[in-house]
PDB file of C-alpha atoms in Angstrom:
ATOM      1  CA  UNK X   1     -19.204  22.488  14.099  1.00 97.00           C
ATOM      2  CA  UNK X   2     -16.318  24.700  13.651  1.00 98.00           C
ATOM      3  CA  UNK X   3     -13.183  23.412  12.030  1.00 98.00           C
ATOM      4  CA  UNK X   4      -9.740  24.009  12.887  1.00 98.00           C
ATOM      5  CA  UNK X   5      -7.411  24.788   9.819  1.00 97.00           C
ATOM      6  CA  UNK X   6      -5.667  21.075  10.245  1.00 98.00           C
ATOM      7  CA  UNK X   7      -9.512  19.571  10.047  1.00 98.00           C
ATOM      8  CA  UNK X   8     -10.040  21.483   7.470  1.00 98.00           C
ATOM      9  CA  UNK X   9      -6.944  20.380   5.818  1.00 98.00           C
ATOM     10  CA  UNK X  10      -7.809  16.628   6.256  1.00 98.00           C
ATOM     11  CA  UNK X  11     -11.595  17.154   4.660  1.00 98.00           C
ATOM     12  CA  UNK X  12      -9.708  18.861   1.451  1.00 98.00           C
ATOM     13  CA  UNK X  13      -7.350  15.654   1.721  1.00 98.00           C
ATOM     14  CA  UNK X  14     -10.066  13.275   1.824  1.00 98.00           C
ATOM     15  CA  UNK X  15     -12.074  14.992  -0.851  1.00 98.00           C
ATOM     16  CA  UNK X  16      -9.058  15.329  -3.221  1.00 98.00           C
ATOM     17  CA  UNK X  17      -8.718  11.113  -3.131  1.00 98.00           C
ATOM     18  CA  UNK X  18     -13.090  11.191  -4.189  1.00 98.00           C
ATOM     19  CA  UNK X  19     -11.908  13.435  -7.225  1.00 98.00           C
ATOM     20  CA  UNK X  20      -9.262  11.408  -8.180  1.00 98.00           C
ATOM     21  CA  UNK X  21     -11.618   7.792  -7.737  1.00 98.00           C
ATOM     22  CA  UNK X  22     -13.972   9.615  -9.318  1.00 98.00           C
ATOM     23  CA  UNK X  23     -11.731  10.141 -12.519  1.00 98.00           C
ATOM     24  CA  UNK X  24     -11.051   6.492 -12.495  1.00 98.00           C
ATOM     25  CA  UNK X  25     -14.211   5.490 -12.304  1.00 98.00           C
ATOM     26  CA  UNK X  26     -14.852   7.342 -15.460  1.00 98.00           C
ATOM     27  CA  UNK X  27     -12.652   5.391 -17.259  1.00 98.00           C
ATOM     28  CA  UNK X  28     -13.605   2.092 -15.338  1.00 98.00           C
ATOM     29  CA  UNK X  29     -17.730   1.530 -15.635  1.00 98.00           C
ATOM     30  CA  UNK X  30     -19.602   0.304 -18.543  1.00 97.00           C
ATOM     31  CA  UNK X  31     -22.401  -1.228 -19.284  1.00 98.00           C
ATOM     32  CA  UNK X  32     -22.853  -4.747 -18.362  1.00 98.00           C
ATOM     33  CA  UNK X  33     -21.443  -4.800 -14.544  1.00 98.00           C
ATOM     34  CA  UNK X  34     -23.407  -4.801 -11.886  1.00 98.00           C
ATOM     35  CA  UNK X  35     -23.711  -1.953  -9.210  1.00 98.00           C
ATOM     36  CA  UNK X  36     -21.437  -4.041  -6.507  1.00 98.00           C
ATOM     37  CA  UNK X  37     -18.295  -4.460  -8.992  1.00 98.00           C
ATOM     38  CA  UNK X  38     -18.632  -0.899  -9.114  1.00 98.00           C
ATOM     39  CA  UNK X  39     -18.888   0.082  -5.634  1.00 98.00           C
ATOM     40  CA  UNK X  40     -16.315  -2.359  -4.775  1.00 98.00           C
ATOM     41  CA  UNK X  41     -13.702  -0.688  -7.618  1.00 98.00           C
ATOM     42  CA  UNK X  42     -14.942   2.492  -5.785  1.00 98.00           C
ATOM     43  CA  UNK X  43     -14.271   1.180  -2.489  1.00 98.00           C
ATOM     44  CA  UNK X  44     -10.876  -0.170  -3.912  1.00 98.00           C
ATOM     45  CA  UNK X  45      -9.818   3.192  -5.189  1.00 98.00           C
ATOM     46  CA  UNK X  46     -10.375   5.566  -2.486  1.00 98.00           C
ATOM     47  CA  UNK X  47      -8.211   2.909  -0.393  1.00 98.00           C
ATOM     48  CA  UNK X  48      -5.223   2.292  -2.723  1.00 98.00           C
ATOM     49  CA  UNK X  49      -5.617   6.606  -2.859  1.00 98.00           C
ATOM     50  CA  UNK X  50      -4.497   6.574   0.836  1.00 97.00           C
ATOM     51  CA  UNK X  51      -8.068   6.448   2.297  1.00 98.00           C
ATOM     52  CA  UNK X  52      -7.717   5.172   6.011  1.00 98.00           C
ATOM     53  CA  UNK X  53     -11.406   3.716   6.037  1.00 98.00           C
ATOM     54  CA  UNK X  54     -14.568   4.771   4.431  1.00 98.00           C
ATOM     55  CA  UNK X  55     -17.039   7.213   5.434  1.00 98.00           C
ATOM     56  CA  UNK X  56     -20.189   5.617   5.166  1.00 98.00           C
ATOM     57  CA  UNK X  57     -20.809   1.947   3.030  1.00 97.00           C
ATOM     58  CA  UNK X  58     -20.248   3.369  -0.930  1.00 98.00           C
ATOM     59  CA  UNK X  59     -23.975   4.245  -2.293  1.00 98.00           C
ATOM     60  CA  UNK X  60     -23.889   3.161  -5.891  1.00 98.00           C
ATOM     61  CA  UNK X  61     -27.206   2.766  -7.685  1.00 98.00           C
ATOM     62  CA  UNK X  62     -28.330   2.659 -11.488  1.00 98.00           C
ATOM     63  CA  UNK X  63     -31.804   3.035 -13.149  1.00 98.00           C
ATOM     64  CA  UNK X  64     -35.069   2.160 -10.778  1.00 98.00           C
ATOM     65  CA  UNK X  65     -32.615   2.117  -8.426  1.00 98.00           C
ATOM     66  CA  UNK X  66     -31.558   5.801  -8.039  1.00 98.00           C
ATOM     67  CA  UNK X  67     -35.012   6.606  -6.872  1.00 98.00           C
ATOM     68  CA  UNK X  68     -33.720   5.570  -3.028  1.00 97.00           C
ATOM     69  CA  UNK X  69     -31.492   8.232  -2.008  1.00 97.00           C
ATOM     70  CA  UNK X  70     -30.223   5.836   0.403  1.00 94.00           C
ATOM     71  CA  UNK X  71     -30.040   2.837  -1.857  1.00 97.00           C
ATOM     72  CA  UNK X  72     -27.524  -0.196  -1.406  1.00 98.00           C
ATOM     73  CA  UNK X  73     -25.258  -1.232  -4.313  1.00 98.00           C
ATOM     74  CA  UNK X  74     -26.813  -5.097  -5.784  1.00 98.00           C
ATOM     75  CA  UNK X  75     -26.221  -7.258  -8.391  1.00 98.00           C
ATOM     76  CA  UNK X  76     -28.568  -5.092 -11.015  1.00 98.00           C
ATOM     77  CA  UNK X  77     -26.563  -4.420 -14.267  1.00 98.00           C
ATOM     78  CA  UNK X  78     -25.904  -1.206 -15.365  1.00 98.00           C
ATOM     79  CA  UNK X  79     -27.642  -0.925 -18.648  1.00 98.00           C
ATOM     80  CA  UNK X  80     -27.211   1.649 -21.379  1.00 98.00           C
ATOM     81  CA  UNK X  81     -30.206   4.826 -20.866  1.00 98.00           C
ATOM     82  CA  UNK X  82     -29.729   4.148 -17.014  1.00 98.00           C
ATOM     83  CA  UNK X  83     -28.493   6.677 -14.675  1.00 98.00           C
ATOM     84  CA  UNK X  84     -26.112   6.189 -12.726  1.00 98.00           C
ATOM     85  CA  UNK X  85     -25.588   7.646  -8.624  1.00 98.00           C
ATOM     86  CA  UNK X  86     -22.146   7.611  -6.871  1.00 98.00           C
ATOM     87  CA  UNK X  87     -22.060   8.487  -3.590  1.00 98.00           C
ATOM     88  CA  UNK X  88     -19.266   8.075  -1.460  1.00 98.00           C
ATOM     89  CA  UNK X  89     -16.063   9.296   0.832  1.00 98.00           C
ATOM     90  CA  UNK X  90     -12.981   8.561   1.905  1.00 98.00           C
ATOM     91  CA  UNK X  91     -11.335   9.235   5.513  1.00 98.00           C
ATOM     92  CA  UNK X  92      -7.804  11.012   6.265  1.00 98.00           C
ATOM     93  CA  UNK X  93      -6.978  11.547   9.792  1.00 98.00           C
ATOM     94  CA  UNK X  94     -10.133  10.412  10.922  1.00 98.00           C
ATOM     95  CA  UNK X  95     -11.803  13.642   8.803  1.00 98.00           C
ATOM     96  CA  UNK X  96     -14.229  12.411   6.274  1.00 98.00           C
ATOM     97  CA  UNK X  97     -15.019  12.993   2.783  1.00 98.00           C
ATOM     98  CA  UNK X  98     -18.551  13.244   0.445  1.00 98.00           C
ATOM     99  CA  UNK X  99     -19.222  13.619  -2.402  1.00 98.00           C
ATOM    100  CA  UNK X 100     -21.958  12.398  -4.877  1.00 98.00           C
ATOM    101  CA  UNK X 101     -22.373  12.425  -8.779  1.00 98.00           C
ATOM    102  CA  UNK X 102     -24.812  11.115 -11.450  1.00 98.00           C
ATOM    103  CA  UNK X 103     -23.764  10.130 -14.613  1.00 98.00           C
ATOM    104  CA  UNK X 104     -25.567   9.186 -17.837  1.00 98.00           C
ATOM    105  CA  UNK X 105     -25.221   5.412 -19.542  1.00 98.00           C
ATOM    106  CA  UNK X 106     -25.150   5.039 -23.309  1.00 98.00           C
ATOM    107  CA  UNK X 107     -28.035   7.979 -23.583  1.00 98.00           C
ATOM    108  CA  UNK X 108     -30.192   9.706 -21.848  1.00 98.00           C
ATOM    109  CA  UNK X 109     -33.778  10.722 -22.238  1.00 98.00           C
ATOM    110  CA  UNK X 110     -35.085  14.360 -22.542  1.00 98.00           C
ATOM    111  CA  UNK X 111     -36.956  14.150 -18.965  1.00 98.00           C
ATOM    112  CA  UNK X 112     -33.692  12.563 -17.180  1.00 98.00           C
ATOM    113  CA  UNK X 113     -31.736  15.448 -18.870  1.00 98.00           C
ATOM    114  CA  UNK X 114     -33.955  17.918 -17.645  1.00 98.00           C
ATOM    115  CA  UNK X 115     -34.157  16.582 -14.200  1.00 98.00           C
ATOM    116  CA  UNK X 116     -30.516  16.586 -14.060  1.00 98.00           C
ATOM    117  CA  UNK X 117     -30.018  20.463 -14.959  1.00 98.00           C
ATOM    118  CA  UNK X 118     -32.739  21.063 -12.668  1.00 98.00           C
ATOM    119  CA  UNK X 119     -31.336  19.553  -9.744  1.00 98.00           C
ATOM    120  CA  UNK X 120     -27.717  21.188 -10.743  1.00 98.00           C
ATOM    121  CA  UNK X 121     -29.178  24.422 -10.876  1.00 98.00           C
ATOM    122  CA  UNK X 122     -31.066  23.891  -7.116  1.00 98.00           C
ATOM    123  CA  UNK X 123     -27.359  23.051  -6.451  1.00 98.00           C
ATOM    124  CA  UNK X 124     -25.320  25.977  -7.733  1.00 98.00           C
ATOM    125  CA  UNK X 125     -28.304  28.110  -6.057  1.00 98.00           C
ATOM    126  CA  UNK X 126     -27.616  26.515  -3.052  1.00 98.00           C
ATOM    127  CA  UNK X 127     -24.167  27.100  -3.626  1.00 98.00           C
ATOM    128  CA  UNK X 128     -24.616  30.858  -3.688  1.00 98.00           C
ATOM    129  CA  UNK X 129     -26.813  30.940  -0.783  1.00 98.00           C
ATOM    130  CA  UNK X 130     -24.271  28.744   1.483  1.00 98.00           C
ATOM    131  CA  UNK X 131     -21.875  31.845   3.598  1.00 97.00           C
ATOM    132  CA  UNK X 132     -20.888  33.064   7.322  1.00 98.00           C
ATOM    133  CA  UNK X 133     -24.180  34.661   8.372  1.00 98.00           C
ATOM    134  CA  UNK X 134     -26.824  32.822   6.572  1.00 98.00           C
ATOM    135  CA  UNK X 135     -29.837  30.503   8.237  1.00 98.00           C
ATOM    136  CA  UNK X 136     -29.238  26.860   7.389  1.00 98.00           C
ATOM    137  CA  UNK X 137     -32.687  26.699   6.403  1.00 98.00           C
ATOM    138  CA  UNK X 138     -32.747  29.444   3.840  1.00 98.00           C
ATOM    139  CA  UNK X 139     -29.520  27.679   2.045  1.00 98.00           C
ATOM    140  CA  UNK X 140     -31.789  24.814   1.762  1.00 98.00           C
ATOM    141  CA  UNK X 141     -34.813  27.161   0.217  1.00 98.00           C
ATOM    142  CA  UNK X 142     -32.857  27.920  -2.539  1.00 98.00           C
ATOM    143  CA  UNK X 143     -32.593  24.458  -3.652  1.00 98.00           C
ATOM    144  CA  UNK X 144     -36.127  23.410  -2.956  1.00 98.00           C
ATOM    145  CA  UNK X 145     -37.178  26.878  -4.398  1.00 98.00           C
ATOM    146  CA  UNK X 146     -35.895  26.092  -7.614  1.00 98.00           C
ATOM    147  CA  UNK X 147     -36.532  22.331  -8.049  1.00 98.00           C
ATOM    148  CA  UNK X 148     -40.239  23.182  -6.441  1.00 98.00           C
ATOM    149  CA  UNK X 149     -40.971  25.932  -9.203  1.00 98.00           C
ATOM    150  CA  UNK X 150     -39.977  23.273 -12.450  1.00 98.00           C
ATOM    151  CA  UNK X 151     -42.652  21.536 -10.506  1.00 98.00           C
ATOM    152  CA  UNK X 152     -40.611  18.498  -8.567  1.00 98.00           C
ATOM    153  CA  UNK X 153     -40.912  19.687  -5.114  1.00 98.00           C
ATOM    154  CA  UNK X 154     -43.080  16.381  -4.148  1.00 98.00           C
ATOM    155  CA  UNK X 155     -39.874  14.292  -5.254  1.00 98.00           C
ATOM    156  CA  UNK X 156     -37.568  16.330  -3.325  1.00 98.00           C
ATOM    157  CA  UNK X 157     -37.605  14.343  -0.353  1.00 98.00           C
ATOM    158  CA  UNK X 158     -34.268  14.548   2.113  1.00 98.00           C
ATOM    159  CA  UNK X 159     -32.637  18.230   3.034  1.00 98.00           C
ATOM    160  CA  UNK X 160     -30.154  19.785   0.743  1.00 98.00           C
ATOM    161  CA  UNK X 161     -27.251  19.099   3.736  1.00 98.00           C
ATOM    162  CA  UNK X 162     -25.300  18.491   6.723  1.00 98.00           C
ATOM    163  CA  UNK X 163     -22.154  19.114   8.507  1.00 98.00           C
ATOM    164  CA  UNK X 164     -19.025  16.984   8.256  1.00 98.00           C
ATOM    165  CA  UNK X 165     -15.924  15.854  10.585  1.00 98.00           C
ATOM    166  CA  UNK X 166     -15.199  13.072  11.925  1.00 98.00           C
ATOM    167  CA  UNK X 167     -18.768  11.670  11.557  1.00 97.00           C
ATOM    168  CA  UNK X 168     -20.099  12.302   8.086  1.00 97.00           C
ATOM    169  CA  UNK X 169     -23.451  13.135   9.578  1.00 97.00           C
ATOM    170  CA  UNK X 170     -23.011  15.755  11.991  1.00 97.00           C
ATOM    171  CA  UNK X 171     -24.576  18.879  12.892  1.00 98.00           C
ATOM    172  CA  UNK X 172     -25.476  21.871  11.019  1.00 98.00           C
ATOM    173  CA  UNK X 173     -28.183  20.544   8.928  1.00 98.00           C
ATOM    174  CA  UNK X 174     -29.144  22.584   6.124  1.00 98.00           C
ATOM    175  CA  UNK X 175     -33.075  21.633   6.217  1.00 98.00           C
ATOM    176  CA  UNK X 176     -36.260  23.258   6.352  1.00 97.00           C
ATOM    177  CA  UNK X 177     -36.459  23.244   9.817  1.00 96.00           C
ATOM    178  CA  UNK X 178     -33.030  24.442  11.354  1.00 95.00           C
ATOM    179  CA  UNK X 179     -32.458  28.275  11.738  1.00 93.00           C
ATOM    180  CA  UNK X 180     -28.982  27.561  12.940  1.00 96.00           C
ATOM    181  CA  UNK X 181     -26.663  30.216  11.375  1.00 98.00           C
ATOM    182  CA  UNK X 182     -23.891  29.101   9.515  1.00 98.00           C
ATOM    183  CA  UNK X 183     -20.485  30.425  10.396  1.00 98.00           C
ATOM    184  CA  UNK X 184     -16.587  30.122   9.233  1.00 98.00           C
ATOM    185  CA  UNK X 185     -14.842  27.298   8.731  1.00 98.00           C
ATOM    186  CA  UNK X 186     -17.939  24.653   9.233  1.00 98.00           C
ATOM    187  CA  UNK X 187     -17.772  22.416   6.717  1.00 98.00           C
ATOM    188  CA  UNK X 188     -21.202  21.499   5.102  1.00 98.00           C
ATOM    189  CA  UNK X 189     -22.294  19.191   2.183  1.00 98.00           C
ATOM    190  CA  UNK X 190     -24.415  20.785  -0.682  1.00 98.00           C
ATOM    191  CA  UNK X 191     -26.904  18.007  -2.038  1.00 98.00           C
ATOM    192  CA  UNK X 192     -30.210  18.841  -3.523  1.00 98.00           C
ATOM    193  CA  UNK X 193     -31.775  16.041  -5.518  1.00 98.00           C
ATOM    194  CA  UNK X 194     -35.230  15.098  -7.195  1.00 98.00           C
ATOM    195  CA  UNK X 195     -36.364  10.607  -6.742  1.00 98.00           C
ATOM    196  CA  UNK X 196     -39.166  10.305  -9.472  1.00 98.00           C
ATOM    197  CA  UNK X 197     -41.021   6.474  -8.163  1.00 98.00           C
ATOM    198  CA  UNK X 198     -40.867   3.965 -10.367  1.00 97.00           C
ATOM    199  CA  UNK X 199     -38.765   6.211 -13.050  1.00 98.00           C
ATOM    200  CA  UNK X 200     -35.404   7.336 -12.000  1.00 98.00           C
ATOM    201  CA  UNK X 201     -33.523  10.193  -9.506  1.00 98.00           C
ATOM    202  CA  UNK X 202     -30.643  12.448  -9.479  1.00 98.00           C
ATOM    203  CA  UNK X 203     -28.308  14.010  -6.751  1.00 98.00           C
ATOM    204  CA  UNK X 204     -25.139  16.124  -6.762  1.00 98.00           C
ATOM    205  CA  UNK X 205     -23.175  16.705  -4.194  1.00 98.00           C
ATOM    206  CA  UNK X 206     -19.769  18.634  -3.152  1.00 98.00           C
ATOM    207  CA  UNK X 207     -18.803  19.769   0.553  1.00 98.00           C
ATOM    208  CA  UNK X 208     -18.297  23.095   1.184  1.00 97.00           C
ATOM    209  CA  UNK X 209     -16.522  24.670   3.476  1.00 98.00           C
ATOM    210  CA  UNK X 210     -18.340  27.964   4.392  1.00 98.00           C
ATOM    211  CA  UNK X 211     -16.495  31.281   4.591  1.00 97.00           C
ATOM    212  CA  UNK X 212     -17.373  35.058   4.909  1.00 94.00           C
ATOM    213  CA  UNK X 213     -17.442  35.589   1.119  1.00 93.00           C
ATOM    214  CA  UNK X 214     -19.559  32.064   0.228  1.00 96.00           C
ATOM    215  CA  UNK X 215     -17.853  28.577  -0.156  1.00 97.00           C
ATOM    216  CA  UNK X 216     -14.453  26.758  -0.537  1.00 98.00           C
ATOM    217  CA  UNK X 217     -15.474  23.740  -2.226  1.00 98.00           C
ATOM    218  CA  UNK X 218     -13.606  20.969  -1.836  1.00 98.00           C
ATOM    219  CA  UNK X 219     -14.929  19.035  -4.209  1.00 98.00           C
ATOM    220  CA  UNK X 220     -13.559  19.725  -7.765  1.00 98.00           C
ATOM    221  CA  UNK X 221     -14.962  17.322  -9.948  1.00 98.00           C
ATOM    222  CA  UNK X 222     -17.439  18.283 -13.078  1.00 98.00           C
ATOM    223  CA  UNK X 223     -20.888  18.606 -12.409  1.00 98.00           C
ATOM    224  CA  UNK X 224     -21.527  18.961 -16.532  1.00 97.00           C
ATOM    225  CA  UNK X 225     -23.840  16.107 -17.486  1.00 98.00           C
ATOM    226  CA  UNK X 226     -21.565  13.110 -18.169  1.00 98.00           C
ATOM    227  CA  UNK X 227     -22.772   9.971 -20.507  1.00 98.00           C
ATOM    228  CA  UNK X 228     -20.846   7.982 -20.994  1.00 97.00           C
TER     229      UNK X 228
END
């Protein structure tokens, strides 16, 4: 669970090439192309970017879709007042990459704005919580905490996140259950999100790498509410 500075080094490498695909893919989506062209650009990127492989199939979902946190890219179109989930990673030496963003489509409404800060705010909280010495469940109570008190809790539904190497699932987990305690140089990802059936769902995501003081986070990409 504990990272060498060279693994360490390859995580930052790996997340550096998701910032920079994400930046394209700013500049690449619009309305009118279906969730597979963009995963595939995605997928495209992170490889011409130096990515070796990727770490997990892209997740890339839009509207009624981004209620499955888990949700496979299709041929849905991306329509303007859908949000849109990115969720993906790149691998450098074998060391893996995640990251995840949601973006806003043409325009938003006020409850899909509001669900968004919420579920940034459960994220920065988490954030703050995340350092050498804390329980990996009470890094995850300050996420739920926060997204359970605007009254979402029920659509909270996964934990806020897991350890990363050279499987991009690996332990700690940062759930309500695990009173592992978190110590230098394991890298975790942060990941709160609310899934609201049959309306929409939101999730941000960097990976951290944990220190004394709090976090080194390797991802550097905005987590301001983008429409675009």
């Amino acid at each position: 669970m504990i990272k060498t500075p060279e693994e360490i080094l390859n995580i930052m490498k790996a997340s550096a090439i998701g910032d920079l695909c994400f930046s394209h893919i700013l500049g690449f989506v619009r309305p009118g192309m279906t969730e597979l062209q963009v995963a595939d650009e995605i997928e495209r990127v992170l490889k011409s970017l130096g990515a070796e492989g990727l770490s997990f199939p892209t997740i890339c979902v839009s509207g009624i879709n981004t209620t499955l946190p888990h949700g496979e890219p299709s041929d849905k179109i991306i329509e303007e007042g859908d949000l849109l989930t990115m969720d993906f990673g790149a691998i450098v030496n074998g060391y893996c990459g995640d990251m995840t963003r949601t973006i806003g489509i043409g325009h938003l409404s006020a409850e899909q704005k509001k669900v968004y800060h919420i579920v940034l705010a459960a994220q920065l909280a988490a954030i703050d919580a995340c350092k050498a010495g804390a329980k990996c469940f009470d890094v995850d109570k300050a996420a739920r905490d926060i997204i359970e008190e605007a009254g979402y809790g029920e659509y909270f539904i996964h934990g806020t996140g897991h350890g990363v190497g050279t499987e991009v699932h690996e332990n700690p987990y940062l759930n309500t259950r695990t009173d592992e305690i978190l110590e230098e140089y394991m890298p975790v990802t942060i990941e709160p999100g609310i899934y609201i059936p049959d309306k929409f769902g939101v999730r941000i995501e960097d990976l951290a790498i944990v220190t004394s003081f709090g976090i080194i986070n390797t991802v550097k990409s905005t987590k301001e509410l983008i429409i675009l």
